[in-house]
PDB file of C-alpha atoms and ligand atoms in Angstrom:
ATOM      1  CA  UNK A   9     129.048 133.143  93.527  1.00 90.00           C
ATOM      2  CA  UNK A  10     130.894 130.000  92.405  1.00 96.00           C
ATOM      3  CA  UNK A  11     130.705 127.298  95.017  1.00 98.00           C
ATOM      4  CA  UNK A  12     133.400 124.676  95.315  1.00 98.00           C
ATOM      5  CA  UNK A  13     133.604 121.463  97.312  1.00 98.00           C
ATOM      6  CA  UNK A  14     136.926 120.148  98.578  1.00 98.00           C
ATOM      7  CA  UNK A  15     137.239 116.366  98.917  1.00 98.00           C
ATOM      8  CA  UNK A  16     139.974 115.271 101.356  1.00 98.00           C
ATOM      9  CA  UNK A  17     140.855 112.224 103.448  1.00 97.00           C
ATOM     10  CA  UNK A  18     143.736 113.587 105.508  1.00 96.00           C
ATOM     11  CA  UNK A  19     145.186 116.534 107.380  1.00 96.00           C
ATOM     12  CA  UNK A  20     143.785 119.127 105.008  1.00 98.00           C
ATOM     13  CA  UNK A  21     146.651 121.612 104.771  1.00 98.00           C
ATOM     14  CA  UNK A  22     145.772 122.288 101.123  1.00 98.00           C
ATOM     15  CA  UNK A  23     142.111 122.707 102.048  1.00 98.00           C
ATOM     16  CA  UNK A  24     143.150 125.283 104.644  1.00 98.00           C
ATOM     17  CA  UNK A  25     145.175 127.261 102.082  1.00 98.00           C
ATOM     18  CA  UNK A  26     142.313 127.184  99.594  1.00 98.00           C
ATOM     19  CA  UNK A  27     139.807 128.375 102.224  1.00 97.00           C
ATOM     20  CA  UNK A  28     142.209 131.171 103.240  1.00 96.00           C
ATOM     21  CA  UNK A  29     142.740 132.207  99.633  1.00 96.00           C
ATOM     22  CA  UNK A  30     139.038 132.600  98.915  1.00 95.00           C
ATOM     23  CA  UNK A  31     138.109 134.212 102.228  1.00 92.00           C
ATOM     24  CA  UNK A  32     137.432 137.913 101.935  1.00 77.00           C
ATOM     25  CA  UNK A  33     140.183 139.808 103.770  1.00 68.00           C
ATOM     26  CA  UNK A  34     138.747 142.211 106.352  1.00 61.00           C
ATOM     27  CA  UNK A  35     139.687 145.805 105.586  1.00 58.00           C
ATOM     28  CA  UNK A  36     142.408 147.232 107.831  1.00 62.00           C
ATOM     29  CA  UNK A  37     141.455 150.514 109.570  1.00 64.00           C
ATOM     30  CA  UNK A  38     144.101 152.501 107.654  1.00 62.00           C
ATOM     31  CA  UNK A  39     143.260 150.977 104.289  1.00 57.00           C
ATOM     32  CA  UNK A  40     141.238 153.204 102.008  1.00 58.00           C
ATOM     33  CA  UNK A  41     139.955 150.491  99.746  1.00 54.00           C
ATOM     34  CA  UNK A  42     138.513 147.193 100.813  1.00 54.00           C
ATOM     35  CA  UNK A  43     140.020 144.188  99.112  1.00 56.00           C
ATOM     36  CA  UNK A  44     137.330 142.773  96.841  1.00 55.00           C
ATOM     37  CA  UNK A  45     136.102 139.402  98.057  1.00 57.00           C
ATOM     38  CA  UNK A  46     136.501 136.614  95.526  1.00 66.00           C
ATOM     39  CA  UNK A  47     133.367 135.412  93.823  1.00 91.00           C
ATOM     40  CA  UNK A  48     134.359 131.897  94.856  1.00 95.00           C
ATOM     41  CA  UNK A  49     133.360 130.181  98.057  1.00 96.00           C
ATOM     42  CA  UNK A  50     134.495 126.913  99.602  1.00 98.00           C
ATOM     43  CA  UNK A  51     130.977 125.756 100.354  1.00 98.00           C
ATOM     44  CA  UNK A  52     131.525 122.138 101.383  1.00 98.00           C
ATOM     45  CA  UNK A  53     134.236 119.851 102.711  1.00 98.00           C
ATOM     46  CA  UNK A  54     133.691 116.199 101.844  1.00 98.00           C
ATOM     47  CA  UNK A  55     135.575 113.390 103.553  1.00 98.00           C
ATOM     48  CA  UNK A  56     135.435 109.615 103.667  1.00 98.00           C
ATOM     49  CA  UNK A  57     137.117 109.538 107.098  1.00 98.00           C
ATOM     50  CA  UNK A  58     135.317 110.849 110.131  1.00 97.00           C
ATOM     51  CA  UNK A  59     138.596 111.343 112.018  1.00 97.00           C
ATOM     52  CA  UNK A  60     140.300 113.297 109.198  1.00 98.00           C
ATOM     53  CA  UNK A  61     142.029 116.521 110.234  1.00 98.00           C
ATOM     54  CA  UNK A  62     140.307 118.335 107.386  1.00 98.00           C
ATOM     55  CA  UNK A  63     136.994 118.045 109.253  1.00 98.00           C
ATOM     56  CA  UNK A  64     138.426 119.995 112.176  1.00 98.00           C
ATOM     57  CA  UNK A  65     139.477 122.691 109.716  1.00 98.00           C
ATOM     58  CA  UNK A  66     135.941 122.750 108.300  1.00 98.00           C
ATOM     59  CA  UNK A  67     134.522 123.208 111.787  1.00 98.00           C
ATOM     60  CA  UNK A  68     136.999 125.966 112.675  1.00 98.00           C
ATOM     61  CA  UNK A  69     136.296 127.791 109.403  1.00 97.00           C
ATOM     62  CA  UNK A  70     132.529 127.310 109.560  1.00 97.00           C
ATOM     63  CA  UNK A  71     132.453 125.405 106.305  1.00 98.00           C
ATOM     64  CA  UNK A  72     129.742 122.722 106.153  1.00 98.00           C
ATOM     65  CA  UNK A  73     131.088 119.186 105.909  1.00 98.00           C
ATOM     66  CA  UNK A  74     129.822 115.874 104.667  1.00 98.00           C
ATOM     67  CA  UNK A  75     131.135 112.451 105.673  1.00 98.00           C
ATOM     68  CA  UNK A  76     130.417 110.056 102.883  1.00 98.00           C
ATOM     69  CA  UNK A  77     129.487 106.396 102.990  1.00 97.00           C
ATOM     70  CA  UNK A  78     131.302 103.911 100.752  1.00 97.00           C
ATOM     71  CA  UNK A  79     128.174 102.020  99.681  1.00 97.00           C
ATOM     72  CA  UNK A  80     126.308 105.168  98.683  1.00 97.00           C
ATOM     73  CA  UNK A  81     129.374 106.663  96.993  1.00 98.00           C
ATOM     74  CA  UNK A  82     130.140 103.646  94.823  1.00 97.00           C
ATOM     75  CA  UNK A  83     126.785 101.948  94.471  1.00 95.00           C
ATOM     76  CA  UNK A  84     124.290 104.687  95.192  1.00 96.00           C
ATOM     77  CA  UNK A  85     123.966 108.178  93.721  1.00 96.00           C
ATOM     78  CA  UNK A  86     127.651 109.063  94.383  1.00 98.00           C
ATOM     79  CA  UNK A  87     126.287 112.064  96.321  1.00 98.00           C
ATOM     80  CA  UNK A  88     125.543 113.873  93.055  1.00 98.00           C
ATOM     81  CA  UNK A  89     122.144 115.071  94.314  1.00 97.00           C
ATOM     82  CA  UNK A  90     123.589 116.410  97.571  1.00 97.00           C
ATOM     83  CA  UNK A  91     126.377 118.249  95.720  1.00 98.00           C
ATOM     84  CA  UNK A  92     123.959 119.765  93.210  1.00 98.00           C
ATOM     85  CA  UNK A  93     121.538 120.752  95.973  1.00 97.00           C
ATOM     86  CA  UNK A  94     124.381 122.538  97.771  1.00 97.00           C
ATOM     87  CA  UNK A  95     124.979 124.480  94.532  1.00 98.00           C
ATOM     88  CA  UNK A  96     128.454 122.990  93.999  1.00 98.00           C
ATOM     89  CA  UNK A  97     129.824 123.768  90.545  1.00 98.00           C
ATOM     90  CA  UNK A  98     133.444 122.691  90.936  1.00 98.00           C
ATOM     91  CA  UNK A  99     135.197 119.921  92.879  1.00 98.00           C
ATOM     92  CA  UNK A 100     138.745 120.082  94.181  1.00 98.00           C
ATOM     93  CA  UNK A 101     140.440 116.892  95.376  1.00 98.00           C
ATOM     94  CA  UNK A 102     143.116 117.545  97.975  1.00 98.00           C
ATOM     95  CA  UNK A 103     144.410 114.259  99.321  1.00 96.00           C
ATOM     96  CA  UNK A 104     141.200 112.310  98.674  1.00 96.00           C
ATOM     97  CA  UNK A 105     142.073 108.632  98.554  1.00 92.00           C
ATOM     98  CA  UNK A 106     139.018 107.035  96.945  1.00 94.00           C
ATOM     99  CA  UNK A 107     138.756 106.773  93.183  1.00 93.00           C
ATOM    100  CA  UNK A 108     135.775 108.765  91.937  1.00 96.00           C
ATOM    101  CA  UNK A 109     132.799 106.847  90.552  1.00 96.00           C
ATOM    102  CA  UNK A 110     131.893 107.446  86.891  1.00 96.00           C
ATOM    103  CA  UNK A 111     128.534 108.852  87.906  1.00 97.00           C
ATOM    104  CA  UNK A 112     130.211 111.710  89.767  1.00 98.00           C
ATOM    105  CA  UNK A 113     132.738 112.391  86.998  1.00 97.00           C
ATOM    106  CA  UNK A 114     129.925 112.485  84.411  1.00 97.00           C
ATOM    107  CA  UNK A 115     127.871 114.888  86.547  1.00 98.00           C
ATOM    108  CA  UNK A 116     130.783 117.375  86.706  1.00 98.00           C
ATOM    109  CA  UNK A 117     132.489 117.216  83.292  1.00 95.00           C
ATOM    110  CA  UNK A 118     135.838 119.084  83.345  1.00 95.00           C
ATOM    111  CA  UNK A 119     134.873 120.433  86.743  1.00 98.00           C
ATOM    112  CA  UNK A 120     136.912 118.115  88.956  1.00 98.00           C
ATOM    113  CA  UNK A 121     140.621 118.591  89.561  1.00 98.00           C
ATOM    114  CA  UNK A 122     143.257 116.851  91.673  1.00 97.00           C
ATOM    115  CA  UNK A 123     146.729 117.638  92.934  1.00 97.00           C
ATOM    116  CA  UNK A 124     149.425 114.965  92.895  1.00 97.00           C
ATOM    117  CA  UNK A 125     152.756 115.343  94.719  1.00 98.00           C
ATOM    118  CA  UNK A 126     154.998 114.340  91.794  1.00 98.00           C
ATOM    119  CA  UNK A 127     155.564 115.077  88.149  1.00 98.00           C
ATOM    120  CA  UNK A 128     152.966 112.965  86.358  1.00 97.00           C
ATOM    121  CA  UNK A 129     152.851 110.846  84.260  1.00 97.00           C
ATOM    122  CA  UNK A 130     155.654 109.408  86.391  1.00 97.00           C
ATOM    123  CA  UNK A 131     154.962 108.266  89.964  1.00 97.00           C
ATOM    124  CA  UNK A 132     151.194 108.114  89.728  1.00 95.00           C
ATOM    125  CA  UNK A 133     148.648 105.323  90.114  1.00 90.00           C
ATOM    126  CA  UNK A 134     146.657 103.477  92.728  1.00 87.00           C
ATOM    127  CA  UNK A 135     149.435 102.680  95.216  1.00 89.00           C
ATOM    128  CA  UNK A 136     151.396 105.881  94.743  1.00 93.00           C
ATOM    129  CA  UNK A 137     150.049 108.308  97.302  1.00 90.00           C
ATOM    130  CA  UNK A 138     151.457 110.136 100.328  1.00 90.00           C
ATOM    131  CA  UNK A 139     154.972 109.151 101.329  1.00 94.00           C
ATOM    132  CA  UNK A 140     154.960 106.197  98.870  1.00 96.00           C
ATOM    133  CA  UNK A 141     155.340 108.732  96.075  1.00 97.00           C
ATOM    134  CA  UNK A 142     158.367 110.404  97.638  1.00 98.00           C
ATOM    135  CA  UNK A 143     159.943 107.039  98.543  1.00 97.00           C
ATOM    136  CA  UNK A 144     159.661 105.972  94.901  1.00 98.00           C
ATOM    137  CA  UNK A 145     161.091 109.251  93.603  1.00 98.00           C
ATOM    138  CA  UNK A 146     164.092 109.042  95.969  1.00 98.00           C
ATOM    139  CA  UNK A 147     164.656 105.319  95.293  1.00 97.00           C
ATOM    140  CA  UNK A 148     164.780 106.047  91.549  1.00 97.00           C
ATOM    141  CA  UNK A 149     167.494 108.642  92.114  1.00 97.00           C
ATOM    142  CA  UNK A 150     165.476 111.461  90.542  1.00 98.00           C
ATOM    143  CA  UNK A 151     167.114 114.887  90.734  1.00 98.00           C
ATOM    144  CA  UNK A 152     163.800 116.680  90.409  1.00 98.00           C
ATOM    145  CA  UNK A 153     160.247 116.229  91.631  1.00 98.00           C
ATOM    146  CA  UNK A 154     157.276 118.550  91.933  1.00 98.00           C
ATOM    147  CA  UNK A 155     153.514 118.830  91.742  1.00 98.00           C
ATOM    148  CA  UNK A 156     150.896 118.167  89.105  1.00 98.00           C
ATOM    149  CA  UNK A 157     147.410 119.641  89.004  1.00 98.00           C
ATOM    150  CA  UNK A 158     145.183 117.761  86.584  1.00 98.00           C
ATOM    151  CA  UNK A 159     141.589 117.077  85.597  1.00 98.00           C
ATOM    152  CA  UNK A 160     140.143 113.895  87.018  1.00 97.00           C
ATOM    153  CA  UNK A 161     138.992 110.999  84.865  1.00 92.00           C
ATOM    154  CA  UNK A 162     138.225 107.326  85.574  1.00 87.00           C
ATOM    155  CA  UNK A 163     141.901 106.372  85.836  1.00 88.00           C
ATOM    156  CA  UNK A 164     144.042 107.238  88.892  1.00 86.00           C
ATOM    157  CA  UNK A 165     146.267 110.308  88.349  1.00 88.00           C
ATOM    158  CA  UNK A 166     145.554 110.280  84.634  1.00 89.00           C
ATOM    159  CA  UNK A 167     143.421 113.216  83.416  1.00 94.00           C
ATOM    160  CA  UNK A 168     144.679 116.143  81.354  1.00 97.00           C
ATOM    161  CA  UNK A 169     147.486 118.065  83.037  1.00 98.00           C
ATOM    162  CA  UNK A 170     146.694 121.692  83.876  1.00 98.00           C
ATOM    163  CA  UNK A 171     149.806 122.814  85.739  1.00 98.00           C
ATOM    164  CA  UNK A 172     153.157 121.528  86.990  1.00 98.00           C
ATOM    165  CA  UNK A 173     155.852 123.069  89.173  1.00 98.00           C
ATOM    166  CA  UNK A 174     159.187 121.503  90.023  1.00 98.00           C
ATOM    167  CA  UNK A 175     161.614 121.410  92.936  1.00 98.00           C
ATOM    168  CA  UNK A 176     164.973 119.742  93.406  1.00 98.00           C
ATOM    169  CA  UNK A 177     165.419 116.383  95.108  1.00 98.00           C
ATOM    170  CA  UNK A 178     168.462 116.784  97.335  1.00 97.00           C
ATOM    171  CA  UNK A 179     170.994 114.050  97.949  1.00 95.00           C
ATOM    172  CA  UNK A 180     170.201 113.729 101.628  1.00 96.00           C
ATOM    173  CA  UNK A 181     166.429 114.004 101.234  1.00 97.00           C
ATOM    174  CA  UNK A 182     164.162 111.688 103.206  1.00 98.00           C
ATOM    175  CA  UNK A 183     160.561 111.133 102.066  1.00 98.00           C
ATOM    176  CA  UNK A 184     159.619 113.514 104.881  1.00 97.00           C
ATOM    177  CA  UNK A 185     161.920 116.385 103.845  1.00 98.00           C
ATOM    178  CA  UNK A 186     160.898 116.016 100.206  1.00 98.00           C
ATOM    179  CA  UNK A 187     157.220 115.962 101.215  1.00 97.00           C
ATOM    180  CA  UNK A 188     157.687 119.236 103.081  1.00 97.00           C
ATOM    181  CA  UNK A 189     159.225 120.914 100.034  1.00 98.00           C
ATOM    182  CA  UNK A 190     156.402 119.623  97.872  1.00 98.00           C
ATOM    183  CA  UNK A 191     153.707 120.698 100.306  1.00 97.00           C
ATOM    184  CA  UNK A 192     155.128 124.189 100.149  1.00 98.00           C
ATOM    185  CA  UNK A 193     154.794 124.158  96.345  1.00 98.00           C
ATOM    186  CA  UNK A 194     151.234 122.859  96.612  1.00 98.00           C
ATOM    187  CA  UNK A 195     150.191 125.584  99.035  1.00 98.00           C
ATOM    188  CA  UNK A 196     151.731 128.220  96.823  1.00 98.00           C
ATOM    189  CA  UNK A 197     150.120 127.124  93.570  1.00 98.00           C
ATOM    190  CA  UNK A 198     146.889 125.173  94.134  1.00 98.00           C
ATOM    191  CA  UNK A 199     144.694 128.117  95.251  1.00 98.00           C
ATOM    192  CA  UNK A 200     145.997 130.314  92.421  1.00 97.00           C
ATOM    193  CA  UNK A 201     145.400 127.641  89.773  1.00 98.00           C
ATOM    194  CA  UNK A 202     141.848 127.136  91.084  1.00 98.00           C
ATOM    195  CA  UNK A 203     141.234 130.878  90.927  1.00 97.00           C
ATOM    196  CA  UNK A 204     142.455 131.007  87.328  1.00 97.00           C
ATOM    197  CA  UNK A 205     140.287 128.069  86.280  1.00 97.00           C
ATOM    198  CA  UNK A 206     137.225 129.695  87.799  1.00 96.00           C
ATOM    199  CA  UNK A 207     137.748 133.210  86.521  1.00 90.00           C
TER     200      UNK A 207
HETATM  201  C1  GRF B   7     149.043 116.388  99.112  1.00 90.45           C
HETATM  202  O1  GRF B   7     150.410 116.149  99.133  1.00 90.45           O
HETATM  203  C2  GRF B   7     148.464 116.099  97.757  1.00 90.45           C
HETATM  204  O2  GRF B   7     149.393 116.220  96.724  1.00 90.45           O
HETATM  205  C3  GRF B   7     148.049 114.669  97.836  1.00 90.45           C
HETATM  206  O3  GRF B   7     147.611 114.509  99.164  1.00 90.45           O
HETATM  207  C4  GRF B   7     148.294 115.420 100.012  1.00 90.45           C
HETATM  208  C5  GRF B   7     147.276 116.098 100.882  1.00 90.45           C
HETATM  209  O4  GRF B   7     147.892 116.836 101.903  1.00 90.45           O
HETATM  210  N1  GRF B   7     147.080 114.345  96.831  1.00 90.45           N
HETATM  211  P1  GRF B   7     147.038 117.746 102.874  1.00 90.45           P
HETATM  212  O5  GRF B   7     146.005 116.863 103.552  1.00 90.45           O
HETATM  213  O6  GRF B   7     146.400 118.807 102.052  1.00 90.45           O
HETATM  214  O7  GRF B   7     148.014 118.290 103.862  1.00 90.45           O
END
């Protein structure tokens, strides 16, 4: 069983889709064969915000959660021991707003990925998150935006790109309407990309 941890600071809609994707589907009474459960389990939800929506999802889905402390994350052990003890072998960032400390990146080489709601290398970096990304894309008059799934290194939104998908930016788009289109792309692709990386 491969155990993954999802790090998130916000609502957690991607976390929900990933949990759903890797949950074994119960067999329907008229189905002859049971769908095989994936050998991947979302074993931990990690958040830096105790009021984050993702923690409610964790509770509802019976996934253990961990609220992390800034001091320990950046100047302590970066929670490496706790993650290893929980058997975590892969880390998925889904709207996690803190930069990862080197210690954590080194402990999970090529085992940490992130999703960014734009086509990197454009529209990435420290201040480009959430609706700021979509505002920047619209202000620049881009005709196309999309999602990028990439490995995580010490620089914001910088590691090797694994996957991108695009969508149009429409003339009357607001940051909100563009965000909705992009969320849809994220939900469609992130779980599948994770499955491919782990299989
Ligand atoms: C997503 O748009 C993702 O690209 C970005 O943060 C957002 C998280 O959304 N990194 P949600 O909390 O999964 O709904």
